[in-house]
Amino acid sequence: MTDAQRRDPWPVRTERLEIRPATADDLAAVWEYRRLPEVNRWLGPAPQTREAFDDLYLDPDRMATTLIVQRRADDEIIGDIMLKIGDAWAQREVVDLAKGTEAELGWSLAPAFTGQGYASEAVRAVIDVCFGALGLRRVHAGCFADNEPSWRLMERLGMRREEFSRKTALHRSGEWMDGMNYGLLAEEWPGRA
């Protein structure tokens, strides 16, 4: 499916949530939970100041891949999801057929809202969009192996562990950590639209 054939699915509403593209007005709320050590411990970038955070997230490429997770009951922003559509690997003769066929996912949730099923609900909805309106063939996500809540979420959603790598990721603490990568194909997704 080409970009021109994809329809804009946002916002997406679930029973309790609305998932929509991020705007500059969302950054103050996102900063409030992403700045917390228990959250940014597992994130790739962890800017130390609000100014550095805004500089990173106001970049058009970053903003284009960031979705906001908001509770419908009170419009409170409780998390965010990265949805980065990219190309699959392909041999040269078929490289055009692999363009824009898969997505990398990542997520972050405010600690006050963990353990209540919000992350599962939000990521499930985004996967539905990936395999439905966006017409993608595969999604994948990775995490530090010590980030048990993240890999457990992937497994709950039916993602398959494709890699467990030993001490391949350097954490900002200076420790080399194990990594895990998960994937899911459209034909494996029970909620496929």
PDB file of C-alpha atoms in Angstrom:
ATOM      1  CA  MET A   1       0.000   0.000   0.000  1.00  0.00           C
ATOM      2  CA  THR A   2       1.464   3.370  -0.960  1.00  0.00           C
ATOM      3  CA  ASP A   3       1.341   6.506   1.182  1.00  0.00           C
ATOM      4  CA  ALA A   4      -1.289   7.914  -1.186  1.00  0.00           C
ATOM      5  CA  GLN A   5      -3.516   4.844  -0.651  1.00  0.00           C
ATOM      6  CA  ARG A   6      -3.330   5.017   3.142  1.00  0.00           C
ATOM      7  CA  ARG A   7      -6.118   6.852   4.863  1.00  0.00           C
ATOM      8  CA  ASP A   8      -5.570   9.032   7.902  1.00  0.00           C
ATOM      9  CA  PRO A   9      -6.962   6.980  10.796  1.00  0.00           C
ATOM     10  CA  TRP A  10      -6.395   9.504  13.599  1.00  0.00           C
ATOM     11  CA  PRO A  11      -7.767  10.030  16.136  1.00  0.00           C
ATOM     12  CA  VAL A  12      -8.496   6.460  17.188  1.00  0.00           C
ATOM     13  CA  ARG A  13     -10.844   5.891  20.092  1.00  0.00           C
ATOM     14  CA  THR A  14     -10.986   2.851  22.321  1.00  0.00           C
ATOM     15  CA  GLU A  15     -13.295   2.232  25.255  1.00  0.00           C
ATOM     16  CA  ARG A  16     -11.224   4.472  27.556  1.00  0.00           C
ATOM     17  CA  LEU A  17      -8.664   6.208  25.358  1.00  0.00           C
ATOM     18  CA  GLU A  18      -8.097   8.499  22.430  1.00  0.00           C
ATOM     19  CA  ILE A  19      -4.869   8.147  20.453  1.00  0.00           C
ATOM     20  CA  ARG A  20      -3.926  11.040  18.222  1.00  0.00           C
ATOM     21  CA  PRO A  21      -0.906  12.761  16.667  1.00  0.00           C
ATOM     22  CA  ALA A  22       1.119  14.901  19.059  1.00  0.00           C
ATOM     23  CA  THR A  23       1.157  18.673  18.875  1.00  0.00           C
ATOM     24  CA  ALA A  24       3.500  21.220  20.424  1.00  0.00           C
ATOM     25  CA  ASP A  25       0.775  21.969  22.994  1.00  0.00           C
ATOM     26  CA  ASP A  26       1.124  18.406  24.364  1.00  0.00           C
ATOM     27  CA  LEU A  27       4.788  18.690  25.300  1.00  0.00           C
ATOM     28  CA  ALA A  28       4.305  20.116  28.808  1.00  0.00           C
ATOM     29  CA  ALA A  29       2.157  17.131  29.822  1.00  0.00           C
ATOM     30  CA  VAL A  30       4.496  14.613  28.180  1.00  0.00           C
ATOM     31  CA  TRP A  31       7.531  16.194  29.885  1.00  0.00           C
ATOM     32  CA  GLU A  32       5.867  15.768  33.305  1.00  0.00           C
ATOM     33  CA  TYR A  33       6.086  11.952  33.154  1.00  0.00           C
ATOM     34  CA  ARG A  34       9.031  11.459  30.763  1.00  0.00           C
ATOM     35  CA  ARG A  35      11.320  13.444  33.111  1.00  0.00           C
ATOM     36  CA  LEU A  36      10.709  10.964  35.953  1.00  0.00           C
ATOM     37  CA  PRO A  37      13.618   8.562  36.582  1.00  0.00           C
ATOM     38  CA  GLU A  38      11.330   5.524  36.698  1.00  0.00           C
ATOM     39  CA  VAL A  39      10.097   6.379  33.204  1.00  0.00           C
ATOM     40  CA  ASN A  40      13.179   7.690  31.425  1.00  0.00           C
ATOM     41  CA  ARG A  41      15.321   4.874  32.796  1.00  0.00           C
ATOM     42  CA  TRP A  42      14.265   2.772  29.806  1.00  0.00           C
ATOM     43  CA  LEU A  43      13.901   5.448  27.127  1.00  0.00           C
ATOM     44  CA  GLY A  44      16.405   6.098  24.357  1.00  0.00           C
ATOM     45  CA  PRO A  45      16.678   9.867  24.760  1.00  0.00           C
ATOM     46  CA  ALA A  46      16.185  11.349  28.225  1.00  0.00           C
ATOM     47  CA  PRO A  47      16.742  15.107  28.021  1.00  0.00           C
ATOM     48  CA  GLN A  48      17.560  16.590  31.425  1.00  0.00           C
ATOM     49  CA  THR A  49      15.828  19.951  30.950  1.00  0.00           C
ATOM     50  CA  ARG A  50      12.499  21.079  29.559  1.00  0.00           C
ATOM     51  CA  GLU A  51      14.317  23.164  26.953  1.00  0.00           C
ATOM     52  CA  ALA A  52      16.310  20.142  25.709  1.00  0.00           C
ATOM     53  CA  PHE A  53      13.143  18.050  25.722  1.00  0.00           C
ATOM     54  CA  ASP A  54      11.287  20.633  23.611  1.00  0.00           C
ATOM     55  CA  ASP A  55      14.225  20.896  21.203  1.00  0.00           C
ATOM     56  CA  LEU A  56      14.105  17.124  20.673  1.00  0.00           C
ATOM     57  CA  TYR A  57      10.336  16.720  20.384  1.00  0.00           C
ATOM     58  CA  LEU A  58       9.658  19.816  18.306  1.00  0.00           C
ATOM     59  CA  ASP A  59      11.825  18.362  15.540  1.00  0.00           C
ATOM     60  CA  PRO A  60       9.334  17.710  12.701  1.00  0.00           C
ATOM     61  CA  ASP A  61      10.542  14.121  12.190  1.00  0.00           C
ATOM     62  CA  ARG A  62      10.117  13.302  15.893  1.00  0.00           C
ATOM     63  CA  MET A  63       6.742  15.043  16.099  1.00  0.00           C
ATOM     64  CA  ALA A  64       5.523  13.108  13.036  1.00  0.00           C
ATOM     65  CA  THR A  65       6.190   9.774  14.769  1.00  0.00           C
ATOM     66  CA  THR A  66       4.691  10.641  18.176  1.00  0.00           C
ATOM     67  CA  LEU A  67       1.142   9.768  19.154  1.00  0.00           C
ATOM     68  CA  ILE A  68      -0.542  10.974  22.335  1.00  0.00           C
ATOM     69  CA  VAL A  69      -2.520   8.626  24.585  1.00  0.00           C
ATOM     70  CA  GLN A  70      -5.299  10.535  26.314  1.00  0.00           C
ATOM     71  CA  ARG A  71      -8.045   9.358  28.651  1.00  0.00           C
ATOM     72  CA  ARG A  72     -11.463  10.030  27.165  1.00  0.00           C
ATOM     73  CA  ALA A  73     -13.081  10.534  30.577  1.00  0.00           C
ATOM     74  CA  ASP A  74     -11.096  13.683  31.404  1.00  0.00           C
ATOM     75  CA  ASP A  75      -8.806  14.355  28.381  1.00  0.00           C
ATOM     76  CA  GLU A  76      -5.746  13.774  30.567  1.00  0.00           C
ATOM     77  CA  ILE A  77      -2.590  12.844  28.652  1.00  0.00           C
ATOM     78  CA  ILE A  78      -1.321   9.629  30.204  1.00  0.00           C
ATOM     79  CA  GLY A  79       1.253   8.419  27.702  1.00  0.00           C
ATOM     80  CA  ASP A  80       2.718   8.475  24.235  1.00  0.00           C
ATOM     81  CA  ILE A  81       3.486   5.985  21.489  1.00  0.00           C
ATOM     82  CA  MET A  82       6.130   6.141  18.803  1.00  0.00           C
ATOM     83  CA  LEU A  83       4.918   4.870  15.427  1.00  0.00           C
ATOM     84  CA  LYS A  84       7.745   4.993  12.924  1.00  0.00           C
ATOM     85  CA  ILE A  85       6.857   3.577   9.505  1.00  0.00           C
ATOM     86  CA  GLY A  86       9.842   2.345   7.562  1.00  0.00           C
ATOM     87  CA  ASP A  87      11.148   0.067   4.888  1.00  0.00           C
ATOM     88  CA  ALA A  88      11.742  -3.653   5.222  1.00  0.00           C
ATOM     89  CA  TRP A  89      15.057  -5.051   4.075  1.00  0.00           C
ATOM     90  CA  ALA A  90      14.938  -6.219   0.474  1.00  0.00           C
ATOM     91  CA  GLN A  91      17.192  -7.280  -2.325  1.00  0.00           C
ATOM     92  CA  ARG A  92      17.909  -4.562  -4.856  1.00  0.00           C
ATOM     93  CA  GLU A  93      15.550  -5.861  -7.546  1.00  0.00           C
ATOM     94  CA  VAL A  94      12.518  -5.637  -5.247  1.00  0.00           C
ATOM     95  CA  VAL A  95      13.527  -2.795  -2.942  1.00  0.00           C
ATOM     96  CA  ASP A  96      10.603  -0.604  -4.064  1.00  0.00           C
ATOM     97  CA  LEU A  97       8.131  -3.267  -2.894  1.00  0.00           C
ATOM     98  CA  ALA A  98       9.588  -3.120   0.639  1.00  0.00           C
ATOM     99  CA  LYS A  99       9.170   0.633   1.114  1.00  0.00           C
ATOM    100  CA  GLY A 100       6.869   1.687   3.949  1.00  0.00           C
ATOM    101  CA  THR A 101       5.755  -1.840   4.794  1.00  0.00           C
ATOM    102  CA  GLU A 102       6.575  -2.064   8.481  1.00  0.00           C
ATOM    103  CA  ALA A 103       6.586  -0.008  11.655  1.00  0.00           C
ATOM    104  CA  GLU A 104       8.661   0.265  14.771  1.00  0.00           C
ATOM    105  CA  LEU A 105       6.661   0.865  17.940  1.00  0.00           C
ATOM    106  CA  GLY A 106       7.681   2.287  21.295  1.00  0.00           C
ATOM    107  CA  TRP A 107       5.687   3.565  24.261  1.00  0.00           C
ATOM    108  CA  SER A 108       5.824   5.411  27.513  1.00  0.00           C
ATOM    109  CA  LEU A 109       3.162   5.745  30.198  1.00  0.00           C
ATOM    110  CA  ALA A 110       2.859   7.996  33.237  1.00  0.00           C
ATOM    111  CA  PRO A 111       3.469   5.881  36.382  1.00  0.00           C
ATOM    112  CA  ALA A 112       0.093   6.809  37.896  1.00  0.00           C
ATOM    113  CA  PHE A 113      -1.596   4.931  35.039  1.00  0.00           C
ATOM    114  CA  THR A 114       0.448   1.724  34.893  1.00  0.00           C
ATOM    115  CA  GLY A 115      -1.065  -1.603  35.896  1.00  0.00           C
ATOM    116  CA  GLN A 116      -4.551  -0.616  34.716  1.00  0.00           C
ATOM    117  CA  GLY A 117      -4.470  -1.996  31.173  1.00  0.00           C
ATOM    118  CA  TYR A 118      -4.030   1.384  29.506  1.00  0.00           C
ATOM    119  CA  ALA A 119      -0.771   0.448  27.757  1.00  0.00           C
ATOM    120  CA  SER A 120      -2.258  -2.783  26.378  1.00  0.00           C
ATOM    121  CA  GLU A 121      -5.363  -0.947  25.198  1.00  0.00           C
ATOM    122  CA  ALA A 122      -3.366   1.813  23.496  1.00  0.00           C
ATOM    123  CA  VAL A 123      -0.737  -0.364  21.818  1.00  0.00           C
ATOM    124  CA  ARG A 124      -3.418  -2.839  20.679  1.00  0.00           C
ATOM    125  CA  ALA A 125      -5.299   0.040  19.033  1.00  0.00           C
ATOM    126  CA  VAL A 126      -2.149   1.246  17.262  1.00  0.00           C
ATOM    127  CA  ILE A 127      -1.405  -2.270  15.992  1.00  0.00           C
ATOM    128  CA  ASP A 128      -4.997  -2.431  14.681  1.00  0.00           C
ATOM    129  CA  VAL A 129      -4.313   0.779  12.743  1.00  0.00           C
ATOM    130  CA  CYS A 130      -0.992  -0.547  11.444  1.00  0.00           C
ATOM    131  CA  PHE A 131      -2.569  -3.680  10.012  1.00  0.00           C
ATOM    132  CA  GLY A 132      -5.829  -1.987   9.027  1.00  0.00           C
ATOM    133  CA  ALA A 133      -5.877   1.584   7.736  1.00  0.00           C
ATOM    134  CA  LEU A 134      -2.100   1.788   7.242  1.00  0.00           C
ATOM    135  CA  GLY A 135      -1.882  -1.552   5.446  1.00  0.00           C
ATOM    136  CA  LEU A 136       1.456  -2.552   6.973  1.00  0.00           C
ATOM    137  CA  ARG A 137       2.723  -6.114   6.874  1.00  0.00           C
ATOM    138  CA  ARG A 138       4.813  -6.142  10.091  1.00  0.00           C
ATOM    139  CA  VAL A 139       5.378  -4.293  13.369  1.00  0.00           C
ATOM    140  CA  HIS A 140       8.338  -4.648  15.694  1.00  0.00           C
ATOM    141  CA  ALA A 141       9.548  -3.263  19.015  1.00  0.00           C
ATOM    142  CA  GLY A 142      12.551  -3.662  21.241  1.00  0.00           C
ATOM    143  CA  CYS A 143      13.507  -3.096  24.846  1.00  0.00           C
ATOM    144  CA  PHE A 144      16.187  -3.712  27.424  1.00  0.00           C
ATOM    145  CA  ALA A 145      15.736  -7.232  28.790  1.00  0.00           C
ATOM    146  CA  ASP A 146      15.518  -5.780  32.304  1.00  0.00           C
ATOM    147  CA  ASN A 147      12.449  -3.765  31.274  1.00  0.00           C
ATOM    148  CA  GLU A 148      10.067  -6.576  32.174  1.00  0.00           C
ATOM    149  CA  PRO A 149       6.817  -4.561  31.924  1.00  0.00           C
ATOM    150  CA  SER A 150       7.643  -3.701  28.310  1.00  0.00           C
ATOM    151  CA  TRP A 151       8.453  -7.209  27.091  1.00  0.00           C
ATOM    152  CA  ARG A 152       5.519  -8.659  29.037  1.00  0.00           C
ATOM    153  CA  LEU A 153       3.220  -6.194  27.233  1.00  0.00           C
ATOM    154  CA  MET A 154       4.615  -7.323  23.876  1.00  0.00           C
ATOM    155  CA  GLU A 155       4.014 -10.952  24.772  1.00  0.00           C
ATOM    156  CA  ARG A 156       0.470 -10.236  26.026  1.00  0.00           C
ATOM    157  CA  LEU A 157      -0.299  -8.670  22.668  1.00  0.00           C
ATOM    158  CA  GLY A 158       0.926 -11.761  20.832  1.00  0.00           C
ATOM    159  CA  MET A 159       4.220 -10.374  19.616  1.00  0.00           C
ATOM    160  CA  ARG A 160       6.897 -13.000  19.083  1.00  0.00           C
ATOM    161  CA  ARG A 161      10.336 -12.721  20.661  1.00  0.00           C
ATOM    162  CA  GLU A 162      12.688 -12.707  17.696  1.00  0.00           C
ATOM    163  CA  GLU A 163      15.942 -11.870  19.421  1.00  0.00           C
ATOM    164  CA  PHE A 164      17.557 -11.964  22.818  1.00  0.00           C
ATOM    165  CA  SER A 165      20.970 -10.353  22.548  1.00  0.00           C
ATOM    166  CA  ARG A 166      23.617 -10.487  25.256  1.00  0.00           C
ATOM    167  CA  LYS A 167      25.041  -7.165  26.449  1.00  0.00           C
ATOM    168  CA  THR A 168      24.491  -5.396  23.134  1.00  0.00           C
ATOM    169  CA  ALA A 169      22.993  -2.147  24.443  1.00  0.00           C
ATOM    170  CA  LEU A 170      24.916   0.434  26.438  1.00  0.00           C
ATOM    171  CA  HIS A 171      22.639   1.972  29.042  1.00  0.00           C
ATOM    172  CA  ARG A 172      23.220   5.582  30.150  1.00  0.00           C
ATOM    173  CA  SER A 173      24.211   4.117  33.545  1.00  0.00           C
ATOM    174  CA  GLY A 174      27.356   2.794  31.851  1.00  0.00           C
ATOM    175  CA  GLU A 175      26.189  -0.832  32.069  1.00  0.00           C
ATOM    176  CA  TRP A 176      26.053  -3.052  28.990  1.00  0.00           C
ATOM    177  CA  MET A 177      22.598  -4.624  29.026  1.00  0.00           C
ATOM    178  CA  ASP A 178      20.849  -7.454  27.249  1.00  0.00           C
ATOM    179  CA  GLY A 179      18.290  -6.522  24.625  1.00  0.00           C
ATOM    180  CA  MET A 180      15.106  -8.089  23.315  1.00  0.00           C
ATOM    181  CA  ASN A 181      13.314  -7.597  20.010  1.00  0.00           C
ATOM    182  CA  TYR A 182       9.767  -8.647  19.190  1.00  0.00           C
ATOM    183  CA  GLY A 183       7.785  -8.762  15.950  1.00  0.00           C
ATOM    184  CA  LEU A 184       4.313  -9.439  14.656  1.00  0.00           C
ATOM    185  CA  LEU A 185       3.019 -10.028  11.132  1.00  0.00           C
ATOM    186  CA  ALA A 186      -0.343  -8.817   9.874  1.00  0.00           C
ATOM    187  CA  GLU A 187      -1.526 -12.361   9.224  1.00  0.00           C
ATOM    188  CA  GLU A 188      -0.790 -13.253  12.866  1.00  0.00           C
ATOM    189  CA  TRP A 189      -2.909 -10.439  14.297  1.00  0.00           C
ATOM    190  CA  PRO A 190      -6.328 -11.676  15.463  1.00  0.00           C
ATOM    191  CA  GLY A 191      -7.738  -8.140  15.429  1.00  0.00           C
ATOM    192  CA  ARG A 192      -6.745  -7.575  11.813  1.00  0.00           C
ATOM    193  CA  ALA A 193      -9.223  -5.221  10.161  1.00  0.00           C
TER     194      ALA A 193
END
